[in-house]
């Protein structure tokens, strides 16, 4: 509840409603008289110079502007202010009014820029496109005036715009089609430029005053976002009490302006952006992270304002802690993603294959199963010292093999189930080899070959020992060659004739 609401409540409880109405009527009457006087003054001024800047920009001549500037001059050097002052304190009200006045000054400078642009277009119409910002345009117009050749070696103009812009202005000024201004028109433009300089100086003075006093009103909020933005937030919210009652999503929207673009696209318009979004803390972030950063800052500002309203931490250490957390998260968001390490693929999870049962499966298990000999070799008797089977392999024994009966290892019993099976192809090869070895058996017994192999070997000999003639030289492959020739004589012979010539 503000001071005015408390006063109204007290008057209603005391039964002084009639007095209040009377006071309000008197105040409204006085206000109406003042308004009439002001209108008369402006009308007189307008009659005096209807085309002057004071007929358009009236802020610098208003009573509110004079009241705020006098208060700033009064309390500028007054540091006798307690930390955590209430909304009823006159300095607190002055800070809120001064902050609102600073925003009004920005709008007033825009009006003055439009006034100068419309009037100076007669002399230099191209200057508006070359110097688009209001402040630089007004100072450039003030330096050039009617003589566009003043850009040469102008030190003041070099401090206002860059050398490249000065070169473009000089080239354009040499080809412009503008006309010279009259003395009266030039004086109006210079008056507007002087008014903009006064407003800029007043705005800088107000911002310096607000920044110097915000540390006493809201130290933790100031530590998070800065004195200038904190003052604007308090002014837009209507005080620290109102700011505390607002959620963070609404604090983020303070200062946002809804732009009505009739018929044009709003894709490039940043919606839901206010003082926090355009603060230096958020604008340092990349464009794609600014809205996320504004949400984080508004959440921390909500906590910091509630700390300020409790008047517990006057040094601003909580605000500094919140700002450190914000900075840490900002750095974390901008870190590059970690490098992906090359990892081996995990073993695939494959379900166990279903094995079919039946006669074939049982025969396979019997064939690959453990024999009785393996079972006996794996068995050991407890408490007996066994002999090693090999001298090299100490500790390897034969188990219970040969420990029963005669004490000898019995011959392995051949089990048909566990016997190694031979494929039909291998059986055919073995039978063929046996047939060929049978054919050469007659020659082999006389020493025709030293081996039973059917192929020619490196150790085969042509010397044979016979009981009749002793040493005899024979051909090792004579029998095979003869058998082949006997089979081919009938069809492939140079001396044989046709066997059957009877006609069919």
PDB file of N, CA and C in Angstrom, residues 10 12 29 38 40 45 90 112-113 118 169 207 216 248 313 317 333 350 354 375 410 425 434 481 484:
ATOM      1  N   UNK A  10      -7.022   6.379   6.178  1.00  0.00           N
ATOM      2  CA  UNK A  10      -7.137   7.115   7.439  1.00  0.00           C
ATOM      3  C   UNK A  10      -8.274   8.126   7.394  1.00  0.00           C
ATOM      4  N   UNK A  12     -10.996   7.942   5.547  1.00  0.00           N
ATOM      5  CA  UNK A  12     -12.281   7.244   5.567  1.00  0.00           C
ATOM      6  C   UNK A  12     -12.627   6.759   6.966  1.00  0.00           C
ATOM      7  N   UNK A  29      -9.742  22.202  -9.276  1.00  0.00           N
ATOM      8  CA  UNK A  29      -9.943  23.544  -9.795  1.00  0.00           C
ATOM      9  C   UNK A  29      -8.647  24.267 -10.023  1.00  0.00           C
ATOM     10  N   UNK A  38      -1.196  27.171 -18.606  1.00  0.00           N
ATOM     11  CA  UNK A  38      -0.159  26.580 -19.448  1.00  0.00           C
ATOM     12  C   UNK A  38      -0.565  26.578 -20.909  1.00  0.00           C
ATOM     13  N   UNK A  40      -2.535  28.691 -22.279  1.00  0.00           N
ATOM     14  CA  UNK A  40      -2.431  30.069 -22.753  1.00  0.00           C
ATOM     15  C   UNK A  40      -0.986  30.414 -23.072  1.00  0.00           C
ATOM     16  N   UNK A  45       3.145  31.306 -26.970  1.00  0.00           N
ATOM     17  CA  UNK A  45       4.455  30.957 -27.535  1.00  0.00           C
ATOM     18  C   UNK A  45       4.315  30.464 -28.965  1.00  0.00           C
ATOM     19  N   UNK A  90      11.350  10.811   0.280  1.00  0.00           N
ATOM     20  CA  UNK A  90      11.356  11.729  -0.873  1.00  0.00           C
ATOM     21  C   UNK A  90      12.463  11.435  -1.872  1.00  0.00           C
ATOM     22  N   UNK A 112      12.973  15.819 -31.715  1.00  0.00           N
ATOM     23  CA  UNK A 112      13.841  16.899 -32.198  1.00  0.00           C
ATOM     24  C   UNK A 112      14.574  16.473 -33.465  1.00  0.00           C
ATOM     25  N   UNK A 113      15.008  15.229 -33.520  1.00  0.00           N
ATOM     26  CA  UNK A 113      15.682  14.725 -34.724  1.00  0.00           C
ATOM     27  C   UNK A 113      14.760  14.780 -35.936  1.00  0.00           C
ATOM     28  N   UNK A 118      13.350  17.251 -41.106  1.00  0.00           N
ATOM     29  CA  UNK A 118      12.374  17.826 -42.040  1.00  0.00           C
ATOM     30  C   UNK A 118      12.777  19.229 -42.486  1.00  0.00           C
ATOM     31  N   UNK A 169      30.151  12.047 -47.022  1.00  0.00           N
ATOM     32  CA  UNK A 169      29.372  13.280 -46.889  1.00  0.00           C
ATOM     33  C   UNK A 169      29.945  14.361 -47.798  1.00  0.00           C
ATOM     34  N   UNK A 207      21.079   9.982 -14.990  1.00  0.00           N
ATOM     35  CA  UNK A 207      21.559   8.595 -14.890  1.00  0.00           C
ATOM     36  C   UNK A 207      22.667   8.474 -13.852  1.00  0.00           C
ATOM     37  N   UNK A 216      21.867   2.234  -2.468  1.00  0.00           N
ATOM     38  CA  UNK A 216      21.258   2.347  -1.145  1.00  0.00           C
ATOM     39  C   UNK A 216      19.833   1.807  -1.131  1.00  0.00           C
ATOM     40  N   UNK A 248       8.907 -13.753 -11.992  1.00  0.00           N
ATOM     41  CA  UNK A 248      10.071 -13.504 -12.856  1.00  0.00           C
ATOM     42  C   UNK A 248       9.683 -13.386 -14.328  1.00  0.00           C
ATOM     43  N   UNK A 313      20.568  -7.914   4.081  1.00  0.00           N
ATOM     44  CA  UNK A 313      21.918  -7.906   3.510  1.00  0.00           C
ATOM     45  C   UNK A 313      22.112  -6.576   2.779  1.00  0.00           C
ATOM     46  N   UNK A 317      26.165  -8.767  -0.955  1.00  0.00           N
ATOM     47  CA  UNK A 317      26.900 -10.014  -1.181  1.00  0.00           C
ATOM     48  C   UNK A 317      26.017 -11.094  -1.796  1.00  0.00           C
ATOM     49  N   UNK A 333      27.118 -22.634 -20.917  1.00  0.00           N
ATOM     50  CA  UNK A 333      26.314 -22.738 -22.141  1.00  0.00           C
ATOM     51  C   UNK A 333      27.147 -22.565 -23.395  1.00  0.00           C
ATOM     52  N   UNK A 350      22.221 -61.585 -28.596  1.00  0.00           N
ATOM     53  CA  UNK A 350      21.508 -62.505 -29.469  1.00  0.00           C
ATOM     54  C   UNK A 350      20.846 -63.584 -28.624  1.00  0.00           C
ATOM     55  N   UNK A 354      17.514 -72.052 -30.651  1.00  0.00           N
ATOM     56  CA  UNK A 354      16.819 -73.250 -30.206  1.00  0.00           C
ATOM     57  C   UNK A 354      17.386 -74.470 -30.922  1.00  0.00           C
ATOM     58  N   UNK A 375      36.454 -90.479 -18.129  1.00  0.00           N
ATOM     59  CA  UNK A 375      35.900 -90.407 -16.773  1.00  0.00           C
ATOM     60  C   UNK A 375      36.865 -91.010 -15.763  1.00  0.00           C
ATOM     61  N   UNK A 410      44.314-100.975 -19.680  1.00  0.00           N
ATOM     62  CA  UNK A 410      43.644-101.815 -20.655  1.00  0.00           C
ATOM     63  C   UNK A 410      43.480-101.041 -21.960  1.00  0.00           C
ATOM     64  N   UNK A 425      33.172 -89.392 -49.493  1.00  0.00           N
ATOM     65  CA  UNK A 425      34.223 -88.933 -50.409  1.00  0.00           C
ATOM     66  C   UNK A 425      35.583 -89.432 -49.963  1.00  0.00           C
ATOM     67  N   UNK A 434      43.875 -97.908 -52.332  1.00  0.00           N
ATOM     68  CA  UNK A 434      44.143 -99.333 -52.051  1.00  0.00           C
ATOM     69  C   UNK A 434      44.169-100.156 -53.335  1.00  0.00           C
ATOM     70  N   UNK A 481      52.175 -99.059 -66.860  1.00  0.00           N
ATOM     71  CA  UNK A 481      52.152 -98.688 -68.273  1.00  0.00           C
ATOM     72  C   UNK A 481      51.566 -99.807 -69.110  1.00  0.00           C
ATOM     73  N   UNK A 484      47.814 -99.989 -68.711  1.00  0.00           N
ATOM     74  CA  UNK A 484      47.142 -98.923 -69.471  1.00  0.00           C
ATOM     75  C   UNK A 484      47.139 -99.241 -70.952  1.00  0.00           C
TER      76      UNK A 484
END
